[in-house]
Amino acid sequence: MVILGIDPGLNTTGYGLLKSGTDGLRVVEAGVVRGGSDRSLEARLLEIFNGVSEILDSFSPDVVAIEQLYSHYDRPRTAILMGHARGVICVAATMRGIPVVNYASTQIKKILTGSGRAPKPQMQMAICRELRLPAPPEPPDVADALAIALCHHYLGKKI
């Protein structure tokens, strides 16, 4: 099974592809899709859509695991803008018949570290340990995407 984990963002969308097989779990590809902070919202969304579409077409994952939208009461606008990015990612996957599963950030952190409030450095250490990486993936959005894919792998949600 090939799992595409995505950490959506308007400026930087992290992605990580994991393949599970008889020989275990391995990282196939990981990186970022940049929306560009100096462009219009529409141009950024198109860039994210095109970038994610290219990944989907190149690797044909079995499932897309994505971080669930959450809103902090101090920053509701951030959640609204993030919803746009998640929307184009979900559309790109759905157009190709690839199922999309959502995970709350607290669930992802709890699965990998035992604490739903784990800080980024702890998450990066968990990613290195679980995937036997020599160093944390950079930028942190990539580590987050790999964490989302790992969460899906460990929970084994039926698609």
Coordinates of N, CA and C in Angstrom, one line a residue:
M1 N 0.8 -1.2 0.0 CA 0.0 0.0 0.0 C 0.9 1.2 0.0
V2 N 0.5 2.2 -0.8 CA 1.2 3.5 -0.8 C 0.3 4.6 -0.2
I3 N 0.8 5.2 0.8 CA 0.0 6.2 1.5 C 0.7 7.6 1.3
L4 N -0.1 8.6 0.8 CA 0.3 9.9 0.7 C -0.2 10.7 1.8
G5 N 0.7 11.2 2.7 CA 0.4 12.1 3.8 C 0.6 13.5 3.4
I6 N -0.4 14.4 3.7 CA -0.3 15.8 3.3 C -0.6 16.7 4.5
D7 N 0.4 17.6 4.7 CA 0.2 18.7 5.7 C -0.1 20.0 4.9
P8 N -1.4 20.3 4.8 CA -1.8 21.4 3.9 C -1.4 22.8 4.4
G9 N -1.0 23.7 3.5 CA -0.7 25.0 3.8 C -0.7 25.9 2.6
L10 N -1.1 27.1 2.7 CA -1.1 28.0 1.5 C 0.3 28.4 1.0
N11 N 1.2 28.5 1.9 CA 2.6 28.9 1.5 C 3.4 27.6 1.2
T12 N 3.3 26.6 2.1 CA 4.1 25.4 2.0 C 3.2 24.2 2.4
T13 N 3.0 23.3 1.4 CA 2.2 22.1 1.6 C 3.2 21.0 1.7
G14 N 3.4 20.3 2.8 CA 4.3 19.2 2.9 C 3.6 17.9 2.5
Y15 N 4.4 17.0 1.8 CA 3.9 15.7 1.5 C 4.9 14.7 1.8
G16 N 4.4 13.5 2.0 CA 5.3 12.3 2.3 C 4.6 11.1 1.8
L17 N 5.3 10.3 1.0 CA 4.8 9.0 0.5 C 5.4 7.9 1.2
L18 N 4.6 7.0 1.8 CA 5.2 5.8 2.5 C 4.6 4.6 1.7
K19 N 5.5 3.6 1.6 CA 5.0 2.3 1.0 C 5.2 1.2 2.0
S20 N 4.2 0.5 2.3 CA 4.3 -0.6 3.2 C 4.2 -1.9 2.4
G21 N 5.0 -2.8 2.8 CA 5.1 -4.1 2.1 C 5.6 -5.2 3.0
T22 N 6.0 -6.3 2.4 CA 6.5 -7.4 3.2 C 7.9 -7.1 3.8
D23 N 8.6 -6.2 3.2 CA 9.9 -5.7 3.7 C 9.8 -4.6 4.7
G24 N 8.6 -4.2 5.1 CA 8.4 -3.2 6.0 C 7.9 -1.9 5.4
L25 N 8.2 -0.8 6.1 CA 7.7 0.5 5.7 C 8.9 1.4 5.2
R26 N 8.7 2.0 4.1 CA 9.8 2.9 3.6 C 9.3 4.2 3.0
V27 N 10.1 5.2 3.1 CA 9.8 6.5 2.5 C 10.1 6.4 1.0
V28 N 9.1 6.7 0.2 CA 9.2 6.7 -1.3 C 9.7 8.0 -1.8
E29 N 9.0 9.1 -1.3 CA 9.3 10.4 -1.7 C 8.7 11.4 -0.6
A30 N 9.4 12.5 -0.5 CA 8.9 13.5 0.4 C 9.3 14.9 0.0
G31 N 8.6 15.9 0.2 CA 8.9 17.2 -0.2 C 7.8 18.2 0.1
V32 N 7.9 19.3 -0.6 CA 6.9 20.4 -0.5 C 6.4 20.9 -1.8
V33 N 5.2 21.4 -1.8 CA 4.6 22.1 -2.9 C 4.4 23.5 -2.3
R34 N 5.0 24.5 -3.0 CA 5.0 25.9 -2.6 C 3.9 26.6 -3.3
G35 N 3.0 27.3 -2.5 CA 2.0 28.1 -3.0 C 2.5 29.5 -3.3
G36 N 3.5 30.0 -2.6 CA 4.0 31.4 -2.9 C 3.2 32.4 -2.1
S37 N 3.8 33.0 -1.1 CA 3.1 34.0 -0.3 C 2.9 35.3 -1.0
D38 N 3.6 35.6 -2.1 CA 3.5 36.9 -2.8 C 2.5 36.9 -3.9
R39 N 1.7 35.8 -4.0 CA 0.7 35.7 -5.1 C -0.7 35.8 -4.5
S40 N -1.7 35.9 -5.5 CA -3.1 36.0 -5.1 C -3.5 34.6 -4.5
L41 N -4.6 34.6 -3.7 CA -5.1 33.3 -3.2 C -5.4 32.3 -4.3
E42 N -6.0 32.8 -5.4 CA -6.4 32.0 -6.5 C -5.1 31.3 -7.1
A43 N -4.1 32.1 -7.3 CA -2.9 31.6 -7.9 C -2.2 30.6 -7.0
R44 N -2.2 30.8 -5.7 CA -1.6 29.9 -4.8 C -2.4 28.6 -4.8
L45 N -3.7 28.6 -4.8 CA -4.5 27.4 -4.8 C -4.3 26.6 -6.1
L46 N -4.2 27.3 -7.2 CA -3.9 26.6 -8.5 C -2.5 25.9 -8.4
E47 N -1.5 26.6 -7.8 CA -0.2 26.0 -7.7 C -0.2 24.7 -6.8
I48 N -1.0 24.8 -5.7 CA -1.1 23.6 -4.8 C -1.9 22.5 -5.6
F49 N -2.9 22.8 -6.2 CA -3.7 21.8 -7.0 C -2.8 21.2 -8.0
N50 N -2.1 21.9 -8.8 CA -1.2 21.4 -9.8 C -0.1 20.5 -9.2
G51 N 0.5 21.0 -8.2 CA 1.6 20.3 -7.5 C 1.1 19.0 -7.0
V52 N 0.0 19.0 -6.3 CA -0.5 17.7 -5.7 C -1.0 16.8 -6.8
S53 N -1.6 17.3 -7.8 CA -2.0 16.5 -9.0 C -0.8 15.8 -9.6
E54 N 0.3 16.5 -9.7 CA 1.5 15.9 -10.3 C 2.0 14.7 -9.4
I55 N 2.0 14.9 -8.1 CA 2.4 13.8 -7.2 C 1.4 12.7 -7.3
L56 N 0.1 12.9 -7.3 CA -0.9 11.8 -7.5 C -0.7 11.1 -8.8
D57 N -0.4 11.8 -9.9 CA -0.3 11.1 -11.2 C 1.0 10.4 -11.2
S58 N 2.1 10.9 -10.6 CA 3.4 10.2 -10.6 C 3.5 8.9 -9.8
F59 N 2.8 8.9 -8.6 CA 3.0 7.9 -7.6 C 1.7 7.0 -7.4
S60 N 0.6 7.5 -7.9 CA -0.7 6.7 -7.8 C -0.9 6.1 -6.4
P61 N -0.9 6.9 -5.3 CA -1.1 6.4 -4.0 C -2.5 5.7 -3.9
D62 N -2.6 4.8 -2.9 CA -3.8 4.1 -2.6 C -4.8 4.9 -1.8
V63 N -4.2 5.9 -1.0 CA -5.0 6.7 -0.1 C -4.2 8.0 0.1
V64 N -5.0 9.0 0.4 CA -4.4 10.3 0.8 C -4.9 10.6 2.2
A65 N -3.9 10.7 3.1 CA -4.2 11.0 4.5 C -3.8 12.5 4.7
I66 N -4.7 13.2 5.3 CA -4.6 14.7 5.4 C -4.9 15.2 6.8
E67 N -4.3 16.2 7.3 CA -4.6 16.8 8.6 C -6.0 17.4 8.5
Q68 N -6.8 17.1 9.5 CA -8.1 17.7 9.7 C -8.0 19.2 9.9
L69 N -9.0 19.9 9.5 CA -9.1 21.3 9.7 C -9.4 21.6 11.2
Y70 N -8.7 22.5 11.8 CA -9.1 22.9 13.1 C -9.0 24.4 13.2
S71 N -9.7 25.0 14.1 CA -9.7 26.4 14.2 C -9.4 26.9 15.7
H72 N -8.5 27.8 15.8 CA -8.2 28.4 17.1 C -9.0 29.7 17.2
Y73 N -9.7 29.8 18.3 CA -10.6 31.0 18.4 C -9.9 32.3 18.2
D74 N -8.6 32.4 18.4 CA -7.9 33.7 18.2 C -7.6 33.9 16.7
R75 N -7.7 32.9 15.9 CA -7.3 33.0 14.5 C -8.3 32.3 13.5
P76 N -9.5 32.7 13.5 CA -10.5 32.0 12.7 C -10.2 32.1 11.2
R77 N -9.6 33.2 10.8 CA -9.2 33.5 9.4 C -8.3 32.4 8.9
T78 N -7.3 32.0 9.7 CA -6.3 31.0 9.3 C -7.0 29.7 9.0
A79 N -8.0 29.3 9.7 CA -8.7 28.1 9.4 C -9.5 28.2 8.1
I80 N -10.1 29.3 7.9 CA -10.8 29.5 6.6 C -9.9 29.4 5.4
L81 N -8.7 30.1 5.5 CA -7.7 30.0 4.4 C -7.2 28.6 4.3
M82 N -6.9 27.9 5.4 CA -6.4 26.6 5.3 C -7.5 25.7 4.6
G83 N -8.7 26.0 4.9 CA -9.8 25.2 4.2 C -9.7 25.2 2.7
H84 N -9.3 26.4 2.2 CA -9.2 26.5 0.7 C -8.1 25.5 0.3
A85 N -7.0 25.5 0.9 CA -5.9 24.6 0.5 C -6.3 23.1 0.6
R86 N -7.0 22.7 1.7 CA -7.5 21.4 1.9 C -8.5 21.0 0.8
G87 N -9.3 22.0 0.5 CA -10.3 21.8 -0.6 C -9.7 21.4 -1.9
V88 N -8.7 22.1 -2.4 CA -8.1 21.8 -3.7 C -7.4 20.4 -3.6
I89 N -6.8 20.1 -2.5 CA -6.1 18.8 -2.3 C -7.1 17.7 -2.4
C90 N -8.2 17.8 -1.7 CA -9.3 16.8 -1.7 C -9.9 16.7 -3.1
V91 N -10.1 17.7 -3.8 CA -10.6 17.7 -5.2 C -9.6 16.9 -6.1
A92 N -8.3 17.3 -6.0 CA -7.3 16.6 -6.8 C -7.4 15.1 -6.6
A93 N -7.5 14.6 -5.3 CA -7.5 13.2 -5.1 C -8.8 12.6 -5.5
T94 N -9.9 13.2 -5.2 CA -11.2 12.7 -5.6 C -11.4 12.6 -7.1
M95 N -10.9 13.5 -7.8 CA -10.9 13.5 -9.3 C -10.3 12.2 -9.8
R96 N -9.3 11.7 -9.1 CA -8.6 10.5 -9.5 C -9.1 9.2 -8.8
G97 N -10.2 9.3 -8.1 CA -10.8 8.2 -7.4 C -10.0 7.7 -6.2
I98 N -9.1 8.6 -5.7 CA -8.3 8.2 -4.5 C -9.0 8.6 -3.2
P99 N -9.2 7.7 -2.3 CA -9.9 8.0 -1.1 C -9.1 9.0 -0.2
V100 N -9.8 9.8 0.5 CA -9.1 10.8 1.4 C -9.6 10.5 2.8
V101 N -8.6 10.4 3.8 CA -9.0 10.2 5.2 C -8.4 11.4 6.0
N102 N -9.1 11.8 7.0 CA -8.7 12.9 7.8 C -8.3 12.5 9.2
Y103 N -7.2 13.2 9.7 CA -6.8 12.9 11.1 C -6.6 14.2 11.8
A104 N -7.0 14.3 13.0 CA -6.8 15.5 13.9 C -5.3 15.5 14.3
S105 N -4.8 16.7 14.4 CA -3.4 16.8 14.7 C -3.1 16.2 16.1
T106 N -4.0 16.3 17.0 CA -3.8 15.7 18.3 C -3.8 14.2 18.3
Q107 N -4.6 13.6 17.4 CA -4.6 12.2 17.2 C -3.2 11.7 16.6
I108 N -2.7 12.4 15.6 CA -1.4 12.1 15.0 C -0.3 12.1 16.0
K109 N -0.3 13.2 16.8 CA 0.7 13.4 17.8 C 0.7 12.2 18.9
K110 N -0.6 11.9 19.3 CA -0.7 10.9 20.3 C -0.3 9.5 19.8
I111 N -0.6 9.2 18.5 CA -0.2 7.9 18.0 C 1.3 7.8 17.9
L112 N 2.0 8.9 17.6 CA 3.5 8.8 17.4 C 4.3 9.0 18.6
T113 N 3.7 9.8 19.6 CA 4.6 10.2 20.8 C 3.9 9.8 22.1
G114 N 2.6 9.5 22.1 CA 1.9 9.2 23.3 C 1.3 10.4 23.9
S115 N 1.6 11.6 23.3 CA 1.0 12.8 23.8 C 0.4 13.6 22.7
G116 N -0.9 14.0 22.9 CA -1.6 14.8 21.8 C -1.1 16.2 21.8
R117 N -0.3 16.6 22.7 CA 0.3 18.0 22.7 C 1.8 18.0 22.5
A118 N 2.3 17.0 21.8 CA 3.7 16.9 21.6 C 4.2 18.1 20.7
P119 N 5.3 18.7 21.1 CA 5.9 19.8 20.3 C 6.6 19.3 19.1
K120 N 6.8 20.2 18.1 CA 7.4 19.9 16.8 C 8.7 19.1 17.0
P121 N 9.6 19.5 17.8 CA 10.9 18.7 17.9 C 10.7 17.3 18.4
Q122 N 9.7 17.0 19.2 CA 9.4 15.7 19.7 C 8.8 14.9 18.5
M123 N 8.0 15.5 17.7 CA 7.4 14.8 16.5 C 8.5 14.5 15.5
Q124 N 9.4 15.4 15.3 CA 10.5 15.2 14.4 C 11.3 14.0 14.8
M125 N 11.6 13.9 16.1 CA 12.4 12.8 16.7 C 11.6 11.5 16.5
A126 N 10.3 11.5 16.6 CA 9.5 10.3 16.5 C 9.5 9.9 15.0
I127 N 9.5 10.8 14.1 CA 9.6 10.5 12.7 C 10.9 9.8 12.3
C128 N 12.0 10.4 12.8 CA 13.3 9.8 12.6 C 13.4 8.4 13.1
R129 N 12.9 8.2 14.3 CA 12.9 6.9 15.0 C 12.1 5.9 14.2
E130 N 10.9 6.2 13.9 CA 10.0 5.3 13.2 C 10.4 4.9 11.8
L131 N 10.9 5.9 11.1 CA 11.3 5.7 9.7 C 12.8 5.5 9.5
R132 N 13.5 5.4 10.6 CA 15.0 5.2 10.6 C 15.7 6.2 9.7
L133 N 15.4 7.5 9.9 CA 16.0 8.6 9.2 C 17.1 9.1 10.0
P134 N 18.2 9.5 9.3 CA 19.4 10.0 10.0 C 19.2 11.4 10.6
A135 N 18.3 12.2 10.0 CA 18.0 13.6 10.4 C 16.5 13.9 10.1
P136 N 16.0 14.8 10.9 CA 14.6 15.2 10.7 C 14.4 15.8 9.3
P137 N 13.3 15.5 8.6 CA 13.1 16.1 7.3 C 12.9 17.6 7.4
E138 N 13.3 18.3 6.4 CA 13.2 19.8 6.4 C 12.4 20.2 5.1
P139 N 11.6 21.2 5.2 CA 11.1 21.9 6.4 C 10.2 21.0 7.2
P140 N 9.8 21.5 8.4 CA 9.0 20.7 9.3 C 7.7 20.2 8.7
D141 N 7.2 20.9 7.7 CA 6.0 20.5 7.0 C 6.1 19.1 6.4
V142 N 7.3 18.7 6.0 CA 7.6 17.4 5.4 C 7.5 16.3 6.6
A143 N 8.1 16.6 7.7 CA 7.9 15.7 8.9 C 6.5 15.6 9.3
D144 N 5.7 16.7 9.2 CA 4.3 16.6 9.6 C 3.5 15.7 8.6
A145 N 3.9 15.8 7.3 CA 3.2 15.0 6.3 C 3.5 13.5 6.5
L146 N 4.8 13.2 6.8 CA 5.2 11.8 7.1 C 4.5 11.3 8.3
A147 N 4.3 12.2 9.3 CA 3.6 11.8 10.5 C 2.1 11.4 10.2
I148 N 1.5 12.2 9.4 CA 0.1 11.9 9.0 C 0.0 10.6 8.3
A149 N 1.0 10.3 7.3 CA 1.0 9.0 6.6 C 1.2 7.9 7.6
L150 N 2.1 8.1 8.6 CA 2.4 7.0 9.6 C 1.2 6.8 10.4
C151 N 0.5 7.8 10.8 CA -0.7 7.6 11.6 C -1.7 6.8 10.8
H152 N -1.9 7.0 9.6 CA -2.8 6.2 8.8 C -2.3 4.7 8.7
H153 N -1.0 4.6 8.5 CA -0.4 3.2 8.5 C -0.7 2.5 9.8
Y154 N -0.5 3.1 10.9 CA -0.6 2.5 12.2 C -2.1 2.2 12.6
L155 N -3.0 3.1 12.2 CA -4.4 2.9 12.6 C -5.0 1.9 11.6
G156 N -4.4 1.8 10.4 CA -5.0 0.9 9.4 C -6.4 1.1 9.1
K157 N -6.8 2.4 8.9 CA -8.2 2.7 8.6 C -8.5 2.0 7.3
K158 N -9.7 1.5 7.2 CA -10.2 0.8 6.0 C -10.6 2.0 5.0
I159 N -10.2 1.8 3.8 CA -10.6 2.8 2.8 C -11.6 2.2 1.8

